[in-house]
PDB file of C-alpha atoms in Angstrom:
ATOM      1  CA  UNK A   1     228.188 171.442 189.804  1.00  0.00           C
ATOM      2  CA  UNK A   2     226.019 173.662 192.060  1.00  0.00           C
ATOM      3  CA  UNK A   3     222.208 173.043 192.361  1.00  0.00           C
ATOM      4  CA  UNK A   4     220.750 176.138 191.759  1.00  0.00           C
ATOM      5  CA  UNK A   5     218.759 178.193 194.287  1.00  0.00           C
ATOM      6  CA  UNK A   6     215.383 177.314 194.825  1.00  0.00           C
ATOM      7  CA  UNK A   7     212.702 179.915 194.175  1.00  0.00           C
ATOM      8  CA  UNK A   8     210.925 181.062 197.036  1.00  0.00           C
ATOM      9  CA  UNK A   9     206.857 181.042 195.273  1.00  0.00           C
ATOM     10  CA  UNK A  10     204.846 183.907 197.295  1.00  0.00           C
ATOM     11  CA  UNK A  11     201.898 184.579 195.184  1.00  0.00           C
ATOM     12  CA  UNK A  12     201.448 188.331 194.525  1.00  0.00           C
ATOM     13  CA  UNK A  13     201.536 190.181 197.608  1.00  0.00           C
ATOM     14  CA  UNK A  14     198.971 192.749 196.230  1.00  0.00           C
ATOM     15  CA  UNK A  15     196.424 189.748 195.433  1.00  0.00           C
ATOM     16  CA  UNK A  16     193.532 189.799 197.924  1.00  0.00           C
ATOM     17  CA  UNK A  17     192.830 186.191 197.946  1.00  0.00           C
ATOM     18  CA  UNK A  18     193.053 184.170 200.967  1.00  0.00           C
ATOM     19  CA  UNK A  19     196.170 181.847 201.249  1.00  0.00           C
ATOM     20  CA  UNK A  20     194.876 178.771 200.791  1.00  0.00           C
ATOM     21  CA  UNK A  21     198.702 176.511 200.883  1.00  0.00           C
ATOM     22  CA  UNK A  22     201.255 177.261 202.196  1.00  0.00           C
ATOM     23  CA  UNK A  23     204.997 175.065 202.066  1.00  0.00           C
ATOM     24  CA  UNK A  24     208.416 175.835 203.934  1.00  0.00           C
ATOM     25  CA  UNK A  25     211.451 174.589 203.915  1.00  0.00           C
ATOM     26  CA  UNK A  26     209.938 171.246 202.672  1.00  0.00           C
ATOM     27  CA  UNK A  27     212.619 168.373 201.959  1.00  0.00           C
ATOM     28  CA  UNK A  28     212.023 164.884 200.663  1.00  0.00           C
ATOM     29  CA  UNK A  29     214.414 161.814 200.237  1.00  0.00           C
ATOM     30  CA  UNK A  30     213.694 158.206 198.737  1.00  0.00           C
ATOM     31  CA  UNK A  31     217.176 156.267 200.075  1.00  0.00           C
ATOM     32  CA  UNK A  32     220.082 158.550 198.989  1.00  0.00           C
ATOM     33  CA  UNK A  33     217.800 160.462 196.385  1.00  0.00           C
ATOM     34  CA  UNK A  34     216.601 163.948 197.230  1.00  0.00           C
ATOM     35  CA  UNK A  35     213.989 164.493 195.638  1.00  0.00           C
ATOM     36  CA  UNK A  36     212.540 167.738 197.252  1.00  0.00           C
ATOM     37  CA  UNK A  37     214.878 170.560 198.488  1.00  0.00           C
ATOM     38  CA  UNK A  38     213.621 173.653 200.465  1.00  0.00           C
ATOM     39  CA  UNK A  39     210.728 173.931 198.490  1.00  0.00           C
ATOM     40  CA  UNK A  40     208.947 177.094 199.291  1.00  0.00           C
ATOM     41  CA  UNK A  41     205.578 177.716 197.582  1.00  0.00           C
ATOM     42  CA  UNK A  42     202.568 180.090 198.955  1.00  0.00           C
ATOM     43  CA  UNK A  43     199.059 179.740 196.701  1.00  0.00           C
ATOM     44  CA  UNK A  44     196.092 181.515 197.049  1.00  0.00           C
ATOM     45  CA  UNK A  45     192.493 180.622 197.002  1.00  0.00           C
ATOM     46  CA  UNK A  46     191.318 180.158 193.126  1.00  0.00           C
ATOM     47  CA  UNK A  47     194.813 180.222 191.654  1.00  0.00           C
ATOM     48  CA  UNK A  48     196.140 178.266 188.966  1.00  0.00           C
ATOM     49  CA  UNK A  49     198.984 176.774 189.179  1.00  0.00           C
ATOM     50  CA  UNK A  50     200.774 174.493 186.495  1.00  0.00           C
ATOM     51  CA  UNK A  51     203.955 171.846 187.729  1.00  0.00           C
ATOM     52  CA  UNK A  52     206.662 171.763 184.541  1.00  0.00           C
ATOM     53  CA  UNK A  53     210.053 170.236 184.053  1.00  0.00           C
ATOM     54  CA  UNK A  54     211.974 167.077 183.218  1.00  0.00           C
ATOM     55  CA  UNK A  55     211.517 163.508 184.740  1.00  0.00           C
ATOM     56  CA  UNK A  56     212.777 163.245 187.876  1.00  0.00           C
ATOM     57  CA  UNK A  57     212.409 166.923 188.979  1.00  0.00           C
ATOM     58  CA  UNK A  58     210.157 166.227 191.920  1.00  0.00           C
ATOM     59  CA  UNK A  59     206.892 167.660 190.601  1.00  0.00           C
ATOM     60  CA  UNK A  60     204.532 164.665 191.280  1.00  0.00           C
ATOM     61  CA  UNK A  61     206.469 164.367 194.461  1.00  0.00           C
ATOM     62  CA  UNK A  62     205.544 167.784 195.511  1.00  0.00           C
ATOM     63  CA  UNK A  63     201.572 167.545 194.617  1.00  0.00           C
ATOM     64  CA  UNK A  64     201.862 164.313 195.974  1.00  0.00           C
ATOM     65  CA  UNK A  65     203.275 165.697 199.770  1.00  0.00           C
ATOM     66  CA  UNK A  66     200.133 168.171 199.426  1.00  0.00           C
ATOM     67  CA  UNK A  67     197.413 165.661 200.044  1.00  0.00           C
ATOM     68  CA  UNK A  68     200.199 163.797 202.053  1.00  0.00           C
ATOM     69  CA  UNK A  69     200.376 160.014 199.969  1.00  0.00           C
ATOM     70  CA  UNK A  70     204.095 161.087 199.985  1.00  0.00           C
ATOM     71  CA  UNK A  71     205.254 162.390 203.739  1.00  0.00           C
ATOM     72  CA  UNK A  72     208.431 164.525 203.660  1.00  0.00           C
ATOM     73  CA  UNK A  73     211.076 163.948 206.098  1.00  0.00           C
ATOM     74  CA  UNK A  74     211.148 168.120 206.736  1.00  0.00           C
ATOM     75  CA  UNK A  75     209.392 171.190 206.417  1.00  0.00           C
ATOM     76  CA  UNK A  76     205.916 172.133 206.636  1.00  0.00           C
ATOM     77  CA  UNK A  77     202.796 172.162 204.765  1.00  0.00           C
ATOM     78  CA  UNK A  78     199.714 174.058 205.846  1.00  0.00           C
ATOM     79  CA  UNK A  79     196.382 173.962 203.968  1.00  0.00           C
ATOM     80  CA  UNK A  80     193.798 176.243 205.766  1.00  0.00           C
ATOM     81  CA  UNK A  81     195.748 177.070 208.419  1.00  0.00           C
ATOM     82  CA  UNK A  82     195.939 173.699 209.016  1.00  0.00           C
ATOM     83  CA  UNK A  83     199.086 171.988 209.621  1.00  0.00           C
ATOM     84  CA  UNK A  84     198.848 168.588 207.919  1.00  0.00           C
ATOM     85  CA  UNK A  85     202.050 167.044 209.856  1.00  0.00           C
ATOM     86  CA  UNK A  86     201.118 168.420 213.485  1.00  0.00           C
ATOM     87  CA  UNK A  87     197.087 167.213 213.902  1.00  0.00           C
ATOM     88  CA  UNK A  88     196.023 164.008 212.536  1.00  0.00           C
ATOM     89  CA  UNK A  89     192.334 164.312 213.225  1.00  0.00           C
ATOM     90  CA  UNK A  90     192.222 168.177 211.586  1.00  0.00           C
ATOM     91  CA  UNK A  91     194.784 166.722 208.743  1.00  0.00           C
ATOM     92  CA  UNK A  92     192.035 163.835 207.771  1.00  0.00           C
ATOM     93  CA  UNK A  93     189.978 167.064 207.211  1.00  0.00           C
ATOM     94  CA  UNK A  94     191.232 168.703 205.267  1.00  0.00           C
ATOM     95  CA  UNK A  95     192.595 165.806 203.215  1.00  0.00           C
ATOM     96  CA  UNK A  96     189.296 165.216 202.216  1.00  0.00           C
ATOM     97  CA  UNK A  97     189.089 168.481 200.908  1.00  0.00           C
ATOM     98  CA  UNK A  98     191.339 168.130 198.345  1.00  0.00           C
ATOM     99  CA  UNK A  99     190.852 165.753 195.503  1.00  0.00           C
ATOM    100  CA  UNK A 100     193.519 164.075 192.919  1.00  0.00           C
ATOM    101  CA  UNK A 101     193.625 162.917 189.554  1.00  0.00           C
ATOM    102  CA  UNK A 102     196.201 160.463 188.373  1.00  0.00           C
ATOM    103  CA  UNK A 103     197.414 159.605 185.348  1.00  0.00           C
ATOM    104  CA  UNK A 104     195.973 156.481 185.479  1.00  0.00           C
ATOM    105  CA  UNK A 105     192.890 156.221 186.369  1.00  0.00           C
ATOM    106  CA  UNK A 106     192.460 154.072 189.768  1.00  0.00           C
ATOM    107  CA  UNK A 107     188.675 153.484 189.055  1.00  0.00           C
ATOM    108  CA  UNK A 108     187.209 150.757 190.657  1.00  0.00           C
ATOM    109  CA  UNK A 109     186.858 148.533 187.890  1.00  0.00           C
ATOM    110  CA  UNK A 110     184.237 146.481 189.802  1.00  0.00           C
ATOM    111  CA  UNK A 111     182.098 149.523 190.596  1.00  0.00           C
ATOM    112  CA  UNK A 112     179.772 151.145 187.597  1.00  0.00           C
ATOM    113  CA  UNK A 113     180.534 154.816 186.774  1.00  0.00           C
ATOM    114  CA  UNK A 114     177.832 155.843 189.451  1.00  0.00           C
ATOM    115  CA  UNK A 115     178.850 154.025 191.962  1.00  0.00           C
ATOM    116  CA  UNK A 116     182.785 155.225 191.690  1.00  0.00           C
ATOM    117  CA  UNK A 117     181.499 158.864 192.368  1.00  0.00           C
ATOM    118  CA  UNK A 118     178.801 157.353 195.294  1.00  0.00           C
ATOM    119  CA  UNK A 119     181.617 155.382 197.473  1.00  0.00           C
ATOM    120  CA  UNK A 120     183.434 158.492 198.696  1.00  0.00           C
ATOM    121  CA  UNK A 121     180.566 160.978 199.406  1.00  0.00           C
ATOM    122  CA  UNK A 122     178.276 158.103 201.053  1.00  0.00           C
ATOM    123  CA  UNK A 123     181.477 156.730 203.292  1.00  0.00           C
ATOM    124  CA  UNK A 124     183.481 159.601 203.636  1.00  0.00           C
ATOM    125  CA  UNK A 125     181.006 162.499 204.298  1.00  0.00           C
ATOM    126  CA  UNK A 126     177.918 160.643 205.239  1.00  0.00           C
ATOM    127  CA  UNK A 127     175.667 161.578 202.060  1.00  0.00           C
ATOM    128  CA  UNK A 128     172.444 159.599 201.718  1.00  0.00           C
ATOM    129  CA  UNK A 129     172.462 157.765 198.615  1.00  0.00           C
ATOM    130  CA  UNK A 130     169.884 160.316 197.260  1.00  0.00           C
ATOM    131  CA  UNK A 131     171.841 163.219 197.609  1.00  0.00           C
ATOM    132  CA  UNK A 132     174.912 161.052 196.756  1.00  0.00           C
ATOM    133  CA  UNK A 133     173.620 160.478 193.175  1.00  0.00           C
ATOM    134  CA  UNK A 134     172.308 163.839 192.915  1.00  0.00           C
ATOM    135  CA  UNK A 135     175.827 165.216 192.965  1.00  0.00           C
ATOM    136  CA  UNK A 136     177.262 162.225 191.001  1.00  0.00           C
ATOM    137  CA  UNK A 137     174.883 163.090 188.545  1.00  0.00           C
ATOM    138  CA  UNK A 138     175.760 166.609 188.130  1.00  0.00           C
ATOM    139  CA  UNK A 139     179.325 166.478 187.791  1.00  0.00           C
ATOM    140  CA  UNK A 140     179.128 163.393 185.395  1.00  0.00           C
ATOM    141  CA  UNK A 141     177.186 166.128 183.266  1.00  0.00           C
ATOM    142  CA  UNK A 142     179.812 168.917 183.938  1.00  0.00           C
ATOM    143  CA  UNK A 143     182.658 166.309 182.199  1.00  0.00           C
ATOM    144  CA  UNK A 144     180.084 165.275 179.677  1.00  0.00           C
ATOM    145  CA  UNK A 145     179.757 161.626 180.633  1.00  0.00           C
ATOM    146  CA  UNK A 146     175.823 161.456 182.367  1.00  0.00           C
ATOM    147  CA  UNK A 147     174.863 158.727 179.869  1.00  0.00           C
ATOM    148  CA  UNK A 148     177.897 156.188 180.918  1.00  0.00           C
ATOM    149  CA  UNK A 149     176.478 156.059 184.296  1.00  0.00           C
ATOM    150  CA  UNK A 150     175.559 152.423 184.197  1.00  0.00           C
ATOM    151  CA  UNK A 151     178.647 151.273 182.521  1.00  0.00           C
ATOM    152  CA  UNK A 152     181.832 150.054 183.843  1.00  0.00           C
ATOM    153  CA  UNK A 153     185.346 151.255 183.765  1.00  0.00           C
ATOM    154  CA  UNK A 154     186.398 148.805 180.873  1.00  0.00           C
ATOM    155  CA  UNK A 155     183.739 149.353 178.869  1.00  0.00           C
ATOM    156  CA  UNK A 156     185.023 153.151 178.553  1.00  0.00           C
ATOM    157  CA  UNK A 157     187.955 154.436 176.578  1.00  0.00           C
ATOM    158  CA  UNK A 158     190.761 156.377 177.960  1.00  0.00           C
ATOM    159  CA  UNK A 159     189.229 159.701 177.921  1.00  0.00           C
ATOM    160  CA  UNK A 160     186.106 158.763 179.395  1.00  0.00           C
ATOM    161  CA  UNK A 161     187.843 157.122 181.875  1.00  0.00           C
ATOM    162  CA  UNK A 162     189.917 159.907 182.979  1.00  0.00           C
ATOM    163  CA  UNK A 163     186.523 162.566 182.810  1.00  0.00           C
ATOM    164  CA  UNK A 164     184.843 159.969 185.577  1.00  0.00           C
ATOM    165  CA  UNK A 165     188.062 160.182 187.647  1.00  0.00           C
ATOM    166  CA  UNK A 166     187.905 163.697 187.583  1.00  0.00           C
ATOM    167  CA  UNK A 167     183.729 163.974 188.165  1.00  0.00           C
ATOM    168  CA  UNK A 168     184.590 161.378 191.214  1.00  0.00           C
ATOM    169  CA  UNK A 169     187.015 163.866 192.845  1.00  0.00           C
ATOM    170  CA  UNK A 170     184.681 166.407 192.081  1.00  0.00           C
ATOM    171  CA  UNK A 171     182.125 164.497 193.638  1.00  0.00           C
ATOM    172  CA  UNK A 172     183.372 165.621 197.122  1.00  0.00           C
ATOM    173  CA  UNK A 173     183.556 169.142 196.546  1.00  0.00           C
ATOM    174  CA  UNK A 174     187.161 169.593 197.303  1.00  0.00           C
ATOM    175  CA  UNK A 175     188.709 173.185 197.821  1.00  0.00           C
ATOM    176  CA  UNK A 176     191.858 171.851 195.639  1.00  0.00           C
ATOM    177  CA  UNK A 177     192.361 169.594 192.851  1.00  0.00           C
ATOM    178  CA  UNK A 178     195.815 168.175 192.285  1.00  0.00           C
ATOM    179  CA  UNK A 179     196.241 166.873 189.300  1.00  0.00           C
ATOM    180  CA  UNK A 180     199.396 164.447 188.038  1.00  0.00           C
ATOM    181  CA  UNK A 181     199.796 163.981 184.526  1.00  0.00           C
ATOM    182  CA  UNK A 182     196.523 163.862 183.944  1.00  0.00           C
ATOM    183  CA  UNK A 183     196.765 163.140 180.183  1.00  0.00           C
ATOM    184  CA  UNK A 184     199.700 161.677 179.914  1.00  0.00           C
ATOM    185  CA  UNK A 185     198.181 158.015 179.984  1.00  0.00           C
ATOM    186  CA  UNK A 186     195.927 159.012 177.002  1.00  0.00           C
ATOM    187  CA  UNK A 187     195.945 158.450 173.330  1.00  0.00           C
ATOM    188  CA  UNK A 188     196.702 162.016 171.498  1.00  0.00           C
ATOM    189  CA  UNK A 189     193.047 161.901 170.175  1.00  0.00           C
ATOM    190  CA  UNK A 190     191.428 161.726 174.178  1.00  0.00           C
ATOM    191  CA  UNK A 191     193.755 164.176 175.046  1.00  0.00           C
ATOM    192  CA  UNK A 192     191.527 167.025 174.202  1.00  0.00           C
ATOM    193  CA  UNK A 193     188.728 165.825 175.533  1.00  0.00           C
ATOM    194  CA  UNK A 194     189.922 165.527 179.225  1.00  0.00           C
ATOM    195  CA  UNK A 195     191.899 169.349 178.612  1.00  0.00           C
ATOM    196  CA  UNK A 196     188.443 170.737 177.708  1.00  0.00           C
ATOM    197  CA  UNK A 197     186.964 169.375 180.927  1.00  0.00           C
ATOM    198  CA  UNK A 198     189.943 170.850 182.753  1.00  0.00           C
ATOM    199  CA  UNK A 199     189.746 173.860 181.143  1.00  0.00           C
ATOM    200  CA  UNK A 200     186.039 174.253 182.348  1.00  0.00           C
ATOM    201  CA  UNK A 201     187.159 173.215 185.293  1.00  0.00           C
ATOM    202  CA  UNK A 202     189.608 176.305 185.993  1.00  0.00           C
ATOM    203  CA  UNK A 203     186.941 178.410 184.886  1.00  0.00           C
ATOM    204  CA  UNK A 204     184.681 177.493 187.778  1.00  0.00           C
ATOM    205  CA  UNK A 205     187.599 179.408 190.444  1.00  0.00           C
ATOM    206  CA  UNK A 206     188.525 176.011 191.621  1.00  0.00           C
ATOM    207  CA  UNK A 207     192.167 175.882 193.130  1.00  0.00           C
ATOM    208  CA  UNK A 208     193.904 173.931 191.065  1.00  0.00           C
ATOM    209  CA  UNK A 209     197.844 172.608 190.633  1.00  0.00           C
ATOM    210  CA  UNK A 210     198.775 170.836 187.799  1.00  0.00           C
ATOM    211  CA  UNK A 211     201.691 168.845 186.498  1.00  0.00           C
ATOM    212  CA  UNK A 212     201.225 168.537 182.759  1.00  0.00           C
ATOM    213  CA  UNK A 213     203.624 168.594 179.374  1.00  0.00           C
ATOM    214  CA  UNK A 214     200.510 170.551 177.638  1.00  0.00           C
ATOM    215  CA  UNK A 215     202.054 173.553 177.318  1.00  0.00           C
ATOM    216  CA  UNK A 216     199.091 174.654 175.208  1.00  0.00           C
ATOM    217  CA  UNK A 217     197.202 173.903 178.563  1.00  0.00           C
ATOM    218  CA  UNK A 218     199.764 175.822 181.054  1.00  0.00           C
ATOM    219  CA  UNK A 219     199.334 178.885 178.169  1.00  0.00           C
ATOM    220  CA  UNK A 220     195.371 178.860 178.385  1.00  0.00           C
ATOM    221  CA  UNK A 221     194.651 177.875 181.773  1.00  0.00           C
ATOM    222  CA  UNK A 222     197.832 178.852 184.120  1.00  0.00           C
ATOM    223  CA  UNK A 223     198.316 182.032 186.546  1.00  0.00           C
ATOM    224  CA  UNK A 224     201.378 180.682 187.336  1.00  0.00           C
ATOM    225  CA  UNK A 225     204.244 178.202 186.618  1.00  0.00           C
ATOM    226  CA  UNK A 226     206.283 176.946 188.304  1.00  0.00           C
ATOM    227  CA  UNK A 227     209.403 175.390 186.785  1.00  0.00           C
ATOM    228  CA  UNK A 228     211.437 172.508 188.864  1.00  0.00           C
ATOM    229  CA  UNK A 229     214.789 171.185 188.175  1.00  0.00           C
ATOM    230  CA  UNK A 230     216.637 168.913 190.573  1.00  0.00           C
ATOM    231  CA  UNK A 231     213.928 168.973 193.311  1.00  0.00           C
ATOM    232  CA  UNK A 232     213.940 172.795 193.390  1.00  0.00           C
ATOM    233  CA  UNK A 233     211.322 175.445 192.181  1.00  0.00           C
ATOM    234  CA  UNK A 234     213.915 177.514 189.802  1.00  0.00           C
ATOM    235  CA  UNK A 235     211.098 179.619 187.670  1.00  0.00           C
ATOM    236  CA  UNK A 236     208.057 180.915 189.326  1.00  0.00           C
ATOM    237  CA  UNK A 237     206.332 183.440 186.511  1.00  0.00           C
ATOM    238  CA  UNK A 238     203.144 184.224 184.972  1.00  0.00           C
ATOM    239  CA  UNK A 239     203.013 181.702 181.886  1.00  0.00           C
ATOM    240  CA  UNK A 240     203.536 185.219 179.582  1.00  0.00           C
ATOM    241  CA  UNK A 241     206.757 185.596 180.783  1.00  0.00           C
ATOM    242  CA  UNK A 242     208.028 182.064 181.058  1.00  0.00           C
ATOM    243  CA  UNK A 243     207.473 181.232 177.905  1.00  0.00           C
ATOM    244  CA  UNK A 244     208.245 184.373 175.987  1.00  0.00           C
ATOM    245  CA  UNK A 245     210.937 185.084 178.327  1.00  0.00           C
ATOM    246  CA  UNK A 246     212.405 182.007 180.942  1.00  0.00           C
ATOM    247  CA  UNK A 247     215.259 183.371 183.478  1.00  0.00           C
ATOM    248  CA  UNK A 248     217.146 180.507 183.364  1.00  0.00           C
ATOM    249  CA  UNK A 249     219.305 178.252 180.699  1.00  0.00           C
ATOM    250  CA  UNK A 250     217.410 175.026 181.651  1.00  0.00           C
ATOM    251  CA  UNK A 251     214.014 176.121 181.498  1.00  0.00           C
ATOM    252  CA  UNK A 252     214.567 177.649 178.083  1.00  0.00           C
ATOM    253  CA  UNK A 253     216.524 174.287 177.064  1.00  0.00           C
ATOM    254  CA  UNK A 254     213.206 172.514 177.777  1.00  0.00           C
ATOM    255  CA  UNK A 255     211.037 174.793 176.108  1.00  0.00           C
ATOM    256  CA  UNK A 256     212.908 174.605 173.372  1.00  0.00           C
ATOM    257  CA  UNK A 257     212.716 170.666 173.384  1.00  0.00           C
ATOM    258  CA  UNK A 258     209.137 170.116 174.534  1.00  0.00           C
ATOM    259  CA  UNK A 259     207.720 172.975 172.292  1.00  0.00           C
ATOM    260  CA  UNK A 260     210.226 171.860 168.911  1.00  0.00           C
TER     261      UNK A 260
END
């Protein structure tokens, strides 16, 4: 059976935001699996953008090429007009714009809260530690977490955990945030605390992609979504139309499972 097409993912022409990313012709293998094909994907300064479809699709994958932990074998990726495969000094740069949450957290569980969110401004960027904890501070207070300062990571639950991961990223003052199933390592109940923080979050104008099973989320939050199947972007639509009206068989075989 024929893949289908992948959808080439221009935002609006008519928007007036700056183009912020911008992928071509990106392809990824691990061994004989290929797990990104052609991807095409344009997204503009402030947009939000939510990464759906089954296991195995290539969404993580994709984010994942963005702030380059995964390196595809072809194609190009450009993030502020930088190329992130041609200049490895500029690349670093703008790397370190761009933060990422996991689904599992990948706090240090060694460090206290504080001193998670101090290790990358301080090393990274060169903050003093004044100014360091000065911004820690205020982002632990935008996820609603100030108070834990002084604990550590396994003295947290779930949730908590996940809201310092975020404030951490945050900490640098990235341009994007990728996230990766940012929930999906949570009990249902600390679920909607982290989606509250991310809804915030995308109310701020922060750049943000996504991959997430909250649909709920992707119907709030999303200016686009993107749909993949089989390494390739097949739906690319406002989150009105995809889920009143998907284009395709599989993407309204999955709504109809994940939303049942």
């Amino acid at each position: 059976m024929t893949a289908p097409m992948s959808v080439a993912s221009p935002a609006p022409e008519h928007d007036p935001r700056r183009e912020l990313i911008r992928i071509e012709r990106l392809n990824k293998h691990y061994g004989a699996f290929h797990v990104l094909r052609d991807i095409d994907l344009r997204v503009r300064e402030g947009e939000r953008i939510v990464l759906c479809g089954p296991s195995g699709s290539g969404k993580s994958t994709l984010i994942r090429c963005i702030n380059r932990l995964e390196i595809a074998e072809q194609g190009s990726i450009r993030v502020a007009d930088t190329d992130l495969a041609a200049n490895t000094r500029q690349a670093a740069q703008v790397r370190s714009e761009i933060g990422m949450v996991f689904q599992h957290f990948n706090l240090f569980p060694h460090l206290s809260v504080l001193d998670n969110c101090l290790l990358a401004p301080t090393s990274v960027r060169g903050l003093s530690r004044k100014d360091a904890e000065e911004l820690a501070y205020h982002y632990l207070s935008k996820v609603g977490i100030q108070s834990q300062a002084n604990k550590y990571p396994s003295q947290l639950s779930g949730g908590q955990q996940q809201r310092v991961a975020i404030a951490r990223a945050l900490c640098m003052k990235p341009r994007i945030m990728l996230f990766d199933e940012p929930t999906s390592a949570l009990d249902p109940e600390m679920v909607a605390e982290v989606l509250e923080v991310l809804v915030q979050l995308a109310g701020s104008g922060m750049t943000m992609l996504c991959v997430t099973h909250e649909m709920g989320f992707a119907r709030q939050v999303a200016e686009r979504v993107l749909f993949l199947e089989g390494g390739q972007i097949i739906e690319d639509s406002p989150p009105q139309v995809f889920f009143n009206q998907p284009r395709t068989p599989r993407a309204k075989a999955f709504l109809a499972q994940i939303l049942h």
